[in-house]
mmCIF file of C-alpha atoms and ligand atoms in Angstrom:
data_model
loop_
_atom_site.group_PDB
_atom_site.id
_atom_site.type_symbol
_atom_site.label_atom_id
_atom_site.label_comp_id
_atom_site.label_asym_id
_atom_site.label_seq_id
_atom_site.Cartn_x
_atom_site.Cartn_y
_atom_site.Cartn_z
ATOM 1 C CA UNK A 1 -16.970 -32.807 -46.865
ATOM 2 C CA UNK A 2 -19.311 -30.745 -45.009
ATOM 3 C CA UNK A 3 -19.279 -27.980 -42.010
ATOM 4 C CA UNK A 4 -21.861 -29.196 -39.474
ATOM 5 C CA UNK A 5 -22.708 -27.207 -36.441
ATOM 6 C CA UNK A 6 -21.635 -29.554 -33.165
ATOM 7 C CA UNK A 7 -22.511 -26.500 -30.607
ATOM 8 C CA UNK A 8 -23.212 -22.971 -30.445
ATOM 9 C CA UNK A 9 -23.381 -20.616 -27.694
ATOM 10 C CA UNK A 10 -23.711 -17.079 -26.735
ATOM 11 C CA UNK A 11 -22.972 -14.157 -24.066
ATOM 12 C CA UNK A 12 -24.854 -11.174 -23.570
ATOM 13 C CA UNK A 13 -23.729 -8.459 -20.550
ATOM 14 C CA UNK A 14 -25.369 -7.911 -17.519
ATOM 15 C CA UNK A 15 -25.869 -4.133 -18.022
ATOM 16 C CA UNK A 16 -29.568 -3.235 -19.624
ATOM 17 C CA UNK A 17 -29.812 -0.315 -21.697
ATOM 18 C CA UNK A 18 -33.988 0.124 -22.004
ATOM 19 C CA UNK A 19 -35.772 2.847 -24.100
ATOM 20 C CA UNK A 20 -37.090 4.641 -21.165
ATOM 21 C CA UNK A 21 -32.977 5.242 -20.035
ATOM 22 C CA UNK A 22 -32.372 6.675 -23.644
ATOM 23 C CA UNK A 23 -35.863 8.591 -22.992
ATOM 24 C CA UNK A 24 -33.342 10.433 -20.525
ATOM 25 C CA UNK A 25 -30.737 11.120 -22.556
ATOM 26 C CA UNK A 26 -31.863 12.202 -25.978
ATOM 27 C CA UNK A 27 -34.780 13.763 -27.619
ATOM 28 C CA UNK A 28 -36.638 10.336 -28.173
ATOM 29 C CA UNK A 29 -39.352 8.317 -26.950
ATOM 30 C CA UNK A 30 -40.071 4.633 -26.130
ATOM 31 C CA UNK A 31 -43.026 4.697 -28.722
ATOM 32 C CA UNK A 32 -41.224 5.613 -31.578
ATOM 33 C CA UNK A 33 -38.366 3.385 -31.127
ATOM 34 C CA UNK A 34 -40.630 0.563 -30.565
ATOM 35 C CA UNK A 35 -42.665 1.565 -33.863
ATOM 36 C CA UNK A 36 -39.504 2.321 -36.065
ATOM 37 C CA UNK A 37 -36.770 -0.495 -35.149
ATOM 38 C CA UNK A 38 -38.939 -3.130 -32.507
ATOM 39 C CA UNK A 39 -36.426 -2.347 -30.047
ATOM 40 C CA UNK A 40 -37.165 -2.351 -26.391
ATOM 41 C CA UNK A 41 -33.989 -3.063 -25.000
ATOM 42 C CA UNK A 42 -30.170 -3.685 -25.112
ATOM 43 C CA UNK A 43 -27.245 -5.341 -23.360
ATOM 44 C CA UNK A 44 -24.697 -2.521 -22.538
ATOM 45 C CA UNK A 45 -20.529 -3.885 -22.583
ATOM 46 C CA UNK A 46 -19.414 -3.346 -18.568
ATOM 47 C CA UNK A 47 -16.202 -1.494 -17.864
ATOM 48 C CA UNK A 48 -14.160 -4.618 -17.867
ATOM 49 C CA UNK A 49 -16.097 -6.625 -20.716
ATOM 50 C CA UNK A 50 -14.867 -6.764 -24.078
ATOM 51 C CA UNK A 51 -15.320 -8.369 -27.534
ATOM 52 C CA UNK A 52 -12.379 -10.508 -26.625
ATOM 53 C CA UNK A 53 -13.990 -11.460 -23.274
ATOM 54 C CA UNK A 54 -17.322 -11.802 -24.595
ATOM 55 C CA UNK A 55 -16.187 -14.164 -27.192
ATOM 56 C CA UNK A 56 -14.476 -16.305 -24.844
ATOM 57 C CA UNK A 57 -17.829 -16.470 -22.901
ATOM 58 C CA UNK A 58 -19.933 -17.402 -26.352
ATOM 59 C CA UNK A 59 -17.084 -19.586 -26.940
ATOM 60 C CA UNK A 60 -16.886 -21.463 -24.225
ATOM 61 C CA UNK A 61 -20.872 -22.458 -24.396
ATOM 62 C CA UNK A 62 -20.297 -23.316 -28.130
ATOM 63 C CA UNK A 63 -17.683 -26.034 -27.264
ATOM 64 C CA UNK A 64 -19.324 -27.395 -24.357
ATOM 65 C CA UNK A 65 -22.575 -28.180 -26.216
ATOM 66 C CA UNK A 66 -20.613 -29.991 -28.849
ATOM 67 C CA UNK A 67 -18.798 -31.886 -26.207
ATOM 68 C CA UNK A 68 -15.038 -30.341 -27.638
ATOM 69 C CA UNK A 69 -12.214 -29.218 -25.512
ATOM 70 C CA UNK A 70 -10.505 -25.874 -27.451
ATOM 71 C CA UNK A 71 -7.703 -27.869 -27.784
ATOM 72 C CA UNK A 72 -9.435 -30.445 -30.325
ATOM 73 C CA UNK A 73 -9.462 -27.216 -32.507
ATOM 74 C CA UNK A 74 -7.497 -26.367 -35.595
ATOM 75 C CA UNK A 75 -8.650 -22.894 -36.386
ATOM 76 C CA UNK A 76 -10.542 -19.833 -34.893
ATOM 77 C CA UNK A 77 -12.252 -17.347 -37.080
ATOM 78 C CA UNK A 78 -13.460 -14.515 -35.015
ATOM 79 C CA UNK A 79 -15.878 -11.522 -37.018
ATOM 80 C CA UNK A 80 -15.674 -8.774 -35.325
ATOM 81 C CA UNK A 81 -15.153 -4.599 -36.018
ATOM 82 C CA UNK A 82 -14.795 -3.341 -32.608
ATOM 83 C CA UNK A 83 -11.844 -4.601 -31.069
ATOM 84 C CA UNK A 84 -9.714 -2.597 -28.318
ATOM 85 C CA UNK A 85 -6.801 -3.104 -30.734
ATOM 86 C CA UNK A 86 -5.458 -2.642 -34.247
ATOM 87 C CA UNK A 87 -3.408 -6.049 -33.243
ATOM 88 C CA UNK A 88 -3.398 -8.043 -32.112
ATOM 89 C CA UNK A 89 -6.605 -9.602 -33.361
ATOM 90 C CA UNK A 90 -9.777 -10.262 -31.086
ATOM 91 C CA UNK A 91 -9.302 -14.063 -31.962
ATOM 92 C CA UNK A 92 -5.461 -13.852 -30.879
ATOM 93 C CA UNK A 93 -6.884 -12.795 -27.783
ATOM 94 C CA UNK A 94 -9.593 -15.264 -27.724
ATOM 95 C CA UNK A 95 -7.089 -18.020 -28.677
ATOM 96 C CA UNK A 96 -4.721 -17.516 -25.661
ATOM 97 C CA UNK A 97 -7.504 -17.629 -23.520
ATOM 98 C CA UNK A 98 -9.047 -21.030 -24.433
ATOM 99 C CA UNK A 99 -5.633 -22.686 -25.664
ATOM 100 C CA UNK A 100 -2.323 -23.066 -25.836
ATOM 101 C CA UNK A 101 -2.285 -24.387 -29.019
ATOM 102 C CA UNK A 102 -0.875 -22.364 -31.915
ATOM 103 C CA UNK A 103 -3.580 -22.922 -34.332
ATOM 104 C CA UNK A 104 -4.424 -20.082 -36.544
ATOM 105 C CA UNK A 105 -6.499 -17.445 -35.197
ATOM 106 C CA UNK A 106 -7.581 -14.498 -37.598
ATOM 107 C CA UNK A 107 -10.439 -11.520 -37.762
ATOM 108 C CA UNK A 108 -13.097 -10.939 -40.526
ATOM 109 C CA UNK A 109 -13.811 -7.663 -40.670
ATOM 110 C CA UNK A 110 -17.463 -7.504 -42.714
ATOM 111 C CA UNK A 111 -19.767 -5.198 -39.796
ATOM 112 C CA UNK A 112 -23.070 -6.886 -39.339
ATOM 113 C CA UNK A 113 -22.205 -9.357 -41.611
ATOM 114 C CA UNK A 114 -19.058 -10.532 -40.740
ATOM 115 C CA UNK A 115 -20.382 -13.491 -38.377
ATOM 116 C CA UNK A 116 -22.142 -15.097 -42.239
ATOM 117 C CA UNK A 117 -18.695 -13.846 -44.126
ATOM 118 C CA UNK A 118 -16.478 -16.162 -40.967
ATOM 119 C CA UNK A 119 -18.688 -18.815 -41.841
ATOM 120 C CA UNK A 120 -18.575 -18.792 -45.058
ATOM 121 C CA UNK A 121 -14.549 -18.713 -44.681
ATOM 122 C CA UNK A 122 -14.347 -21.498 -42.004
ATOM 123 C CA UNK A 123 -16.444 -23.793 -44.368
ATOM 124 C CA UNK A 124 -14.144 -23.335 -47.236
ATOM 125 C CA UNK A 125 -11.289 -24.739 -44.969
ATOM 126 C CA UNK A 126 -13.624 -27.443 -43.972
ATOM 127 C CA UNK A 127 -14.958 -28.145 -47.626
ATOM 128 C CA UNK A 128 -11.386 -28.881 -48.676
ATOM 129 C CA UNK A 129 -10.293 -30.750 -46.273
ATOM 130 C CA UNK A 130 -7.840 -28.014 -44.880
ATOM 131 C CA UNK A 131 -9.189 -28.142 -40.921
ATOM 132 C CA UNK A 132 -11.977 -30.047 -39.172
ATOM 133 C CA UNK A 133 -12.770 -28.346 -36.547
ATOM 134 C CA UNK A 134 -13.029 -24.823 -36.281
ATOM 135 C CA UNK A 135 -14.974 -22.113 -34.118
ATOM 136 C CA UNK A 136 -16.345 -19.064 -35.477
ATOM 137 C CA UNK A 137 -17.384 -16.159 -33.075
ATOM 138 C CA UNK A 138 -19.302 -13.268 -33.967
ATOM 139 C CA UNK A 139 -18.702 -10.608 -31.036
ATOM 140 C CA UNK A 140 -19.392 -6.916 -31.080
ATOM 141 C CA UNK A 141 -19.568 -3.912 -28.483
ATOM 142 C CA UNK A 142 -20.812 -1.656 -31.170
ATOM 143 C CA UNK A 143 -22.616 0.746 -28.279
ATOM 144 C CA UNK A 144 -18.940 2.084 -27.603
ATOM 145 C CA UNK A 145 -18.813 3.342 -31.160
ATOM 146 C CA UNK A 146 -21.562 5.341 -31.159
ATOM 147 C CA UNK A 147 -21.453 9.416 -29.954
ATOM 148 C CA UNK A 148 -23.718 9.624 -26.570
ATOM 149 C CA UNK A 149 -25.625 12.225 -27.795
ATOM 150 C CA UNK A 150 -26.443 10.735 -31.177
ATOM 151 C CA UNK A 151 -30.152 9.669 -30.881
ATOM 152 C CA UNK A 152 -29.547 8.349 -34.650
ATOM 153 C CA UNK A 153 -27.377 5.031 -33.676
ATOM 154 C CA UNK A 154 -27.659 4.785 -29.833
ATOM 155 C CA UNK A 155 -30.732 3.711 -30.030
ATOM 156 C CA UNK A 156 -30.118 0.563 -32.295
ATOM 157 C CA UNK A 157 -26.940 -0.987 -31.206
ATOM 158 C CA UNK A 158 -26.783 -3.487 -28.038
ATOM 159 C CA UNK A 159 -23.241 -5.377 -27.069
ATOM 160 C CA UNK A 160 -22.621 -9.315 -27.025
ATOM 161 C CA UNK A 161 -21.348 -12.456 -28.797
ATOM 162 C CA UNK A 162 -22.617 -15.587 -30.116
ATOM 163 C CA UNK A 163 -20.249 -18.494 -31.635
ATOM 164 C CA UNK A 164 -20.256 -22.034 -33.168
ATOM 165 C CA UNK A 165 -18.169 -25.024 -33.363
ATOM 166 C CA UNK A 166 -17.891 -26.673 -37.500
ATOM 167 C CA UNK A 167 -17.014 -29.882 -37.560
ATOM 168 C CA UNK A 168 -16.608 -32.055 -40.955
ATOM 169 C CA UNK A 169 -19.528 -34.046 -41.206
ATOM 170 C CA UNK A 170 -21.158 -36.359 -44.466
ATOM 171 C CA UNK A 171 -24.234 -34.910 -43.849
ATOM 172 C CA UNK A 172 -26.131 -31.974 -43.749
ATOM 173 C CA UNK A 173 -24.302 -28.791 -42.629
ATOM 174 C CA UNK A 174 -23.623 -25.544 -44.460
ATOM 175 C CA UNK A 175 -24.723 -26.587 -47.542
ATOM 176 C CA UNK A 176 -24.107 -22.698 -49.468
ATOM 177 C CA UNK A 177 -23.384 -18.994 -48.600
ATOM 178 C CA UNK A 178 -23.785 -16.524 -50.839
ATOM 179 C CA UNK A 179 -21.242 -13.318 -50.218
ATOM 180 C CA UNK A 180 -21.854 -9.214 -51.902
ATOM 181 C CA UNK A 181 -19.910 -6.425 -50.702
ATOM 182 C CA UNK A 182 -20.803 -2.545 -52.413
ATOM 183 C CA UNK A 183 -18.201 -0.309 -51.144
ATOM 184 C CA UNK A 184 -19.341 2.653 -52.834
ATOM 185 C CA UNK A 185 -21.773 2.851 -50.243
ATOM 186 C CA UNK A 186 -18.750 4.156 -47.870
ATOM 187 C CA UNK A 187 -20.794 7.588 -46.760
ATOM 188 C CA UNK A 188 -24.169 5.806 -45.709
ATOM 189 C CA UNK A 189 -23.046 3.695 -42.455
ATOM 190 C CA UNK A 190 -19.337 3.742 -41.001
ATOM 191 C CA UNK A 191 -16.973 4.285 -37.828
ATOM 192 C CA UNK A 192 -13.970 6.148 -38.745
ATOM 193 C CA UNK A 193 -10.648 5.063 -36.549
ATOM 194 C CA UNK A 194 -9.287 8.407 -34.452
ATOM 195 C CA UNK A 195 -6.804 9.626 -37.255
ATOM 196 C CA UNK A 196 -3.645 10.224 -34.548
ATOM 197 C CA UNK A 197 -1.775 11.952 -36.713
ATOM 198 C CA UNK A 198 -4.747 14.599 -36.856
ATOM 199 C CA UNK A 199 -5.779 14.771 -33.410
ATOM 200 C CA UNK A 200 -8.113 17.625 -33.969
ATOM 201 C CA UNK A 201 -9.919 15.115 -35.590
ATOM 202 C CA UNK A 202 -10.729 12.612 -32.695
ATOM 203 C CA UNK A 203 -13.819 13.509 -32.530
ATOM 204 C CA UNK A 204 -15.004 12.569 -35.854
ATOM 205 C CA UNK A 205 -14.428 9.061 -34.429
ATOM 206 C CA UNK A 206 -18.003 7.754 -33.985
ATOM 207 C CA UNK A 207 -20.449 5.992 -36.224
ATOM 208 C CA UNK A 208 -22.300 7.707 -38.829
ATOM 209 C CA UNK A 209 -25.416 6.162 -40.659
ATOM 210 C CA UNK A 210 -28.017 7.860 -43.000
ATOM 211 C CA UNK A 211 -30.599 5.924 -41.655
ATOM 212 C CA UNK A 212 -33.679 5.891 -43.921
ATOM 213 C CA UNK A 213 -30.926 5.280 -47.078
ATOM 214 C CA UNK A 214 -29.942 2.254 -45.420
ATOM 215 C CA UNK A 215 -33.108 0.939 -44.856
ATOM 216 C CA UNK A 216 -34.212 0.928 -48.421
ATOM 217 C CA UNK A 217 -30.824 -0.813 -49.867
ATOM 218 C CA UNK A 218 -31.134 -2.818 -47.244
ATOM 219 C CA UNK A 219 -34.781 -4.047 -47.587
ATOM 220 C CA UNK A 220 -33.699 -4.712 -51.335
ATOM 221 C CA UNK A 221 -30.521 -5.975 -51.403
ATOM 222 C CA UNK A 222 -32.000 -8.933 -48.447
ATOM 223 C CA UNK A 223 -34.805 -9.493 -50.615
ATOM 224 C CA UNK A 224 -32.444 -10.585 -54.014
ATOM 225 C CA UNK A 225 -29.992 -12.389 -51.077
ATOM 226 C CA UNK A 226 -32.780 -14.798 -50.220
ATOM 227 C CA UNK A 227 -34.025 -15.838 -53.554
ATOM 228 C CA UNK A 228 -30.443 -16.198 -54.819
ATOM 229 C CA UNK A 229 -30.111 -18.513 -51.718
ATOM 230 C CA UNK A 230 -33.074 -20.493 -52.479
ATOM 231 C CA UNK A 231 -32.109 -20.852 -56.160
ATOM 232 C CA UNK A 232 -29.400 -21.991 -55.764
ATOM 233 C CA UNK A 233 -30.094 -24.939 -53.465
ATOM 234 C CA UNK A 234 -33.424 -25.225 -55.775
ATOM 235 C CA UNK A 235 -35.517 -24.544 -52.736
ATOM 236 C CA UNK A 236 -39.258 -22.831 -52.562
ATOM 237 C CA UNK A 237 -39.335 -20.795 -49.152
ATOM 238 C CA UNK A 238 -41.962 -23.210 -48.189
ATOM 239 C CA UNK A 239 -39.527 -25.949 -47.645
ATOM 240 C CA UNK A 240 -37.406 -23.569 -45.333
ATOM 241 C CA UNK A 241 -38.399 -24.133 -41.367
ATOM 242 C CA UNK A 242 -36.408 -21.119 -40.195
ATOM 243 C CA UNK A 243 -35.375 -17.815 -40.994
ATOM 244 C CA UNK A 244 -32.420 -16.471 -38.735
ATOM 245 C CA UNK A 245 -32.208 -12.817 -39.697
ATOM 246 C CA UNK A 246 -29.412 -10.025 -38.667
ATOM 247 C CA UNK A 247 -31.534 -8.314 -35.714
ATOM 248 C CA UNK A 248 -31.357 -4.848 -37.040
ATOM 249 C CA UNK A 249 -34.967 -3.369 -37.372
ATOM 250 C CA UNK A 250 -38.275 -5.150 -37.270
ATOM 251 C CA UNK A 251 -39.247 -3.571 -39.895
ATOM 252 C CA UNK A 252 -36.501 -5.062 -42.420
ATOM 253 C CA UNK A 253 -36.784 -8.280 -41.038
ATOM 254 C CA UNK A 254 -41.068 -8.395 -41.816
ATOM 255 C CA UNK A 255 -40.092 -6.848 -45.120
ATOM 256 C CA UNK A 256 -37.315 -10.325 -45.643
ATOM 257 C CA UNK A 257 -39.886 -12.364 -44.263
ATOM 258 C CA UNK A 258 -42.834 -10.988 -46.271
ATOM 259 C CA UNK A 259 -40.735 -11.556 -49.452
ATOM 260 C CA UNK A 260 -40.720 -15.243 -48.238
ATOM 261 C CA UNK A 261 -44.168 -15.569 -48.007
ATOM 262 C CA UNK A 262 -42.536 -16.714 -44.398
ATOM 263 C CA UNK A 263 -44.897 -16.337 -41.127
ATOM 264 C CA UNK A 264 -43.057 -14.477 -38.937
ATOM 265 C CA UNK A 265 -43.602 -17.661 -36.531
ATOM 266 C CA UNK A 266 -40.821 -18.815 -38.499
ATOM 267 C CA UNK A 267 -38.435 -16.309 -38.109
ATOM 268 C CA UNK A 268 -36.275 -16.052 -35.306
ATOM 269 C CA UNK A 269 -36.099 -12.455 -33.324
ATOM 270 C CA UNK A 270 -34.242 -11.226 -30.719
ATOM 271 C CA UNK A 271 -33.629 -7.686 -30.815
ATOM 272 C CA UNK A 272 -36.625 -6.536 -29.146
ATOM 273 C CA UNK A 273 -34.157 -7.453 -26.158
ATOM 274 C CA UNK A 274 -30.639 -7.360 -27.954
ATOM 275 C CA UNK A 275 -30.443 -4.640 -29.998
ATOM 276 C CA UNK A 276 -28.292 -5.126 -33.252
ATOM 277 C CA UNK A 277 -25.534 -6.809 -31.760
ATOM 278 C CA UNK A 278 -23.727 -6.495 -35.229
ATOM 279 C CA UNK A 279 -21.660 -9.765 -36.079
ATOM 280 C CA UNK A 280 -23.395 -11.410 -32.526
ATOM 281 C CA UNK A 281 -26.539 -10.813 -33.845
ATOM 282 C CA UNK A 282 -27.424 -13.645 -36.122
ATOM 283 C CA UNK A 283 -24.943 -16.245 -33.911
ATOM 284 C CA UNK A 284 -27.118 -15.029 -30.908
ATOM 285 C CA UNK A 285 -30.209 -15.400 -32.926
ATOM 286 C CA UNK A 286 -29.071 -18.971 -33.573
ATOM 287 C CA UNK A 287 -27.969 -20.344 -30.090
ATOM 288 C CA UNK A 288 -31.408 -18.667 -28.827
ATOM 289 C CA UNK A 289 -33.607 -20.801 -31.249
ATOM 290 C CA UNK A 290 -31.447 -24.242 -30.425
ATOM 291 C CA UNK A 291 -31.644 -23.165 -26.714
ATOM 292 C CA UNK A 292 -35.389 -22.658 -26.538
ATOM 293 C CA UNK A 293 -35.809 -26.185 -28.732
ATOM 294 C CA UNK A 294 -36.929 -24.125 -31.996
ATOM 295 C CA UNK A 295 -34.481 -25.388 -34.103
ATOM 296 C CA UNK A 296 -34.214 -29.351 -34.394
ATOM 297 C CA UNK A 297 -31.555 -31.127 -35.987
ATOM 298 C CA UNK A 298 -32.605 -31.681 -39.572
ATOM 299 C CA UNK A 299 -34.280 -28.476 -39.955
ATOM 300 C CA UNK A 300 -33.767 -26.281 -42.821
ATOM 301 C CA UNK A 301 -32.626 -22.428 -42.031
ATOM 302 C CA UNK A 302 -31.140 -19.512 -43.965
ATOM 303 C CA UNK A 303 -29.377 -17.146 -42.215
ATOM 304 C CA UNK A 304 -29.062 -13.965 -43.718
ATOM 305 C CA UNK A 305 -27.206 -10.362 -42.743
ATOM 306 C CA UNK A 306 -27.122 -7.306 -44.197
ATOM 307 C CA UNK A 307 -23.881 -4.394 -42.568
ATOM 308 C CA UNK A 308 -21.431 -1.602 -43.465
ATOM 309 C CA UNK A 309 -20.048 -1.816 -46.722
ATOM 310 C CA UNK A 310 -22.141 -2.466 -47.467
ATOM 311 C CA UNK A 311 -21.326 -6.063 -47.053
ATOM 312 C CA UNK A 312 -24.383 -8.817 -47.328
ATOM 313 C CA UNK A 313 -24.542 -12.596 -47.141
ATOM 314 C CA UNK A 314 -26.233 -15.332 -46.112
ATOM 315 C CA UNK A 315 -25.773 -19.224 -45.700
ATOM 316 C CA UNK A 316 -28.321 -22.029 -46.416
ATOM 317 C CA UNK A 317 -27.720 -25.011 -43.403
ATOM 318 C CA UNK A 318 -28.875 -28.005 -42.947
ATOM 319 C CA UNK A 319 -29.026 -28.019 -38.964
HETATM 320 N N1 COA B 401 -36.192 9.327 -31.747
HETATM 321 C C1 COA B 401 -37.227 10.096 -32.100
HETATM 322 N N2 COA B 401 -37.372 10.639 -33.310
HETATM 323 C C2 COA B 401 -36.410 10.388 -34.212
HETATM 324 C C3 COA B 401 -35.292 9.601 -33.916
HETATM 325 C C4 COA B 401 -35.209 9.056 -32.619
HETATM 326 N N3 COA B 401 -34.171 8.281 -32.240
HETATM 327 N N4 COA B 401 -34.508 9.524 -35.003
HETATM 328 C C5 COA B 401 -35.113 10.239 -35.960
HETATM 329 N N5 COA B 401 -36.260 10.769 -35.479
HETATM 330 C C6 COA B 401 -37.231 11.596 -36.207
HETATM 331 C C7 COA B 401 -36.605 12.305 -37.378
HETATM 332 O O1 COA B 401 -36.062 13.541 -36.995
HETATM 333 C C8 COA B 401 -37.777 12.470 -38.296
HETATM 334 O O2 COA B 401 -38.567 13.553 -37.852
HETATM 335 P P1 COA B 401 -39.367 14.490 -38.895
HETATM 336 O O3 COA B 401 -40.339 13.579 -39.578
HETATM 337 O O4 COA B 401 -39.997 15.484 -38.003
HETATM 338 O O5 COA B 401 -38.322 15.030 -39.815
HETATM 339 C C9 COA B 401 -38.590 11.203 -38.085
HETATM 340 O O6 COA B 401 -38.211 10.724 -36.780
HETATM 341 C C10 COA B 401 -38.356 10.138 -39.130
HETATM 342 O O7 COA B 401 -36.953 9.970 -39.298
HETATM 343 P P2 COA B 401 -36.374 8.890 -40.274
HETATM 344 O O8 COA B 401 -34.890 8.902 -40.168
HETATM 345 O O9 COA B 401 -36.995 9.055 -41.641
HETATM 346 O O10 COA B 401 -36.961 7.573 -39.603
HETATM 347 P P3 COA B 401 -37.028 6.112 -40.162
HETATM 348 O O11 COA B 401 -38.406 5.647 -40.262
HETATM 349 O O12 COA B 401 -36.145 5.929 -41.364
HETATM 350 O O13 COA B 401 -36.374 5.300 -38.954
HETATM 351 C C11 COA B 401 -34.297 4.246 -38.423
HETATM 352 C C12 COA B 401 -35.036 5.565 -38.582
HETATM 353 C C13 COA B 401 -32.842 4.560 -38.123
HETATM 354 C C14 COA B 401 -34.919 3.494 -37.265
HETATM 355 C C15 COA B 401 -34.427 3.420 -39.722
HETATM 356 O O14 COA B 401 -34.142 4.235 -40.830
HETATM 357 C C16 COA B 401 -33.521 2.243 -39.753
HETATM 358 O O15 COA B 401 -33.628 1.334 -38.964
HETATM 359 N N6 COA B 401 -32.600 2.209 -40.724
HETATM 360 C C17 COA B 401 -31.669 1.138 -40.842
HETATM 361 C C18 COA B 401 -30.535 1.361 -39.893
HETATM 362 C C19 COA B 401 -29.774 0.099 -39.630
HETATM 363 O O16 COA B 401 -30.328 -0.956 -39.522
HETATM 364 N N7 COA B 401 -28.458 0.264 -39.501
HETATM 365 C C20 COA B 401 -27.611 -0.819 -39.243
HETATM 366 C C21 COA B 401 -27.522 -1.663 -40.462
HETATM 367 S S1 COA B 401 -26.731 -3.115 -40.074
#
């Protein structure tokens, strides 16, 4: 049995966050953001928006293009690290707003990641017969995490959500993903939740990232991810038609692509609008392409993310 993608979707806020507004809040300028990341813009959560909401919005899209009411579903896998709440989970919340079903609902926690590490979960239920139809949402609001005067990461992230429906299928589908986590990596990129037992600590509570170090793992740990993903489906990059990168820095997408011998025709980019939407990035990505007619049915694409963790994956589909 295979995971086939019926419908995808995606939500992105109102609210534009643009590199000459940052130009007005921290030493930086719209030149070098463009030069170092590609980045000219990104979608800011509103006061009453949330991952939760967001994800019902992505959802919602996702099931109407594959012609599904939520209640036709038997599982929700939601990838996400910014909820409001320790618990409930996003996808509780998601679940009560699109049914009132009790089918499983459940976070993956995996940072920029997580939306390939939900997939590659919701295709193991579908690959063994478990469920057959299940959506997976990748929704972020990653711009909350980071400190407002911390040129570093406000620049980079952007809020939204993207989402698909899997349905068992004969044909075509998610045909592999390919999972690595490094924890030892801890110091380079994280968010550390307010300790409150140690309030003195709050404010310790925003993202950190050591930039330039994760840049280079990054650029190599992508470049073994997409070989081993072409091995292993004994597949030369030339018979790929898309690559569906996490939006995260021009530069480490070229450097993916390059490695590919891929023209960067074929590979699908956002973030010069988006940001990196963190687990919405490469779901976003996705729905864009099918929206705008890029990707056909039948056409090969590898979807690939690299996050905190580190955690990296990426998934070989069929379309
Ligand atoms: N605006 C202007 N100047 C900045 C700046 C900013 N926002 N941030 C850093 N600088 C300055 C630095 O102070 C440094 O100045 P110096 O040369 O005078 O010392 C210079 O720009 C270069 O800094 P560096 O950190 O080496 O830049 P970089 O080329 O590595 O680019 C990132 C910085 C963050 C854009 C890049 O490292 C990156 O994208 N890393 C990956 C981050 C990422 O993707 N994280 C999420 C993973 S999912």
């Amino acid at each position: 049995m295979r995971s086939v993608i019926t419908g995808s979707g995606h939500y992105l806020p109102a609210q534009r966050l643009t590199n000459a507004m940052l130009e007005q809040r921290v030493d930086t300028s719209d030149q070098w953001i463009v030069e170092r990341t590609g980045i000219r813009e990104r979608r800011i959560a509103g006061a009453t928006e949330t991952p939760a909401s967001m994800g019902v919005a992505a959802a919602r899209q996702a099931l109407q293009a594959a012609s599904l009411s939520a209640d036709q579903l038997d599982l929700i896998v939601v990838a996400t690290t910014s909820g409001e709440r320790a618990f409930p989970s996003v996808a509780c919340d998601i679940q009560a707003a699109l049914t009132s079903n009790n089918i499983p609902a459940f976070d993956v926690a995996a940072a920029c990641s997580g939306f390939i590490f939900a997939l590659s979960v919701a295709d193991q239920y579908i690959r063994s017969g478990t469920y057959q139809r299940v959506l997976v949402i990748g929704t972020d609001a990653l711009s909350r995490l980071c400190h407002p005067d911390d040129r570093n990461t406000l620049i980079l992230f952007g809020d939204g959500a993207g989402a698909v429906v899997l349905e068992a299928g004969q044909q075509g589908g998610i045909l592999s993903t390919h999972l690595h986590s490094a924890g030892e990596f801890a110091d380079l990129l994280g968010v550390q939740h307010p300790k409150r037992h140690e309030p003195e600590a709050l404010s310790e509570a925003w993202m950190y990232m050591k930039g330039s170090e994760v840049f280079k793992v990054a650029v190599s740990k992508l470049s073994e991810l997409v070989q081993e993903t072409l091995a292993a489906n004994q597949l030369d990059a030339s018979d790929l038609d898309w690559l569906v990168p996490h939006q995260a820095n021009m530069r480490i997408i070229s450097a993916t692509a390059k490695k590919l011998k891929l023209p960067m025709q074929q590979v699908v980019t956002t973030l010069d609008y988006t940001g990196n939407t963190s687990a919405a990035s490469v779901p976003i990505a996705l729905d864009v392409a099918i929206r705008e007619g890029k990707i056909q049915r039948g056409h090969k694409l590898l979807l690939e993310a690299f996050g905190g963790g580190f955690a990296w994956g990426s998934a070989f589909i069929e379309y």
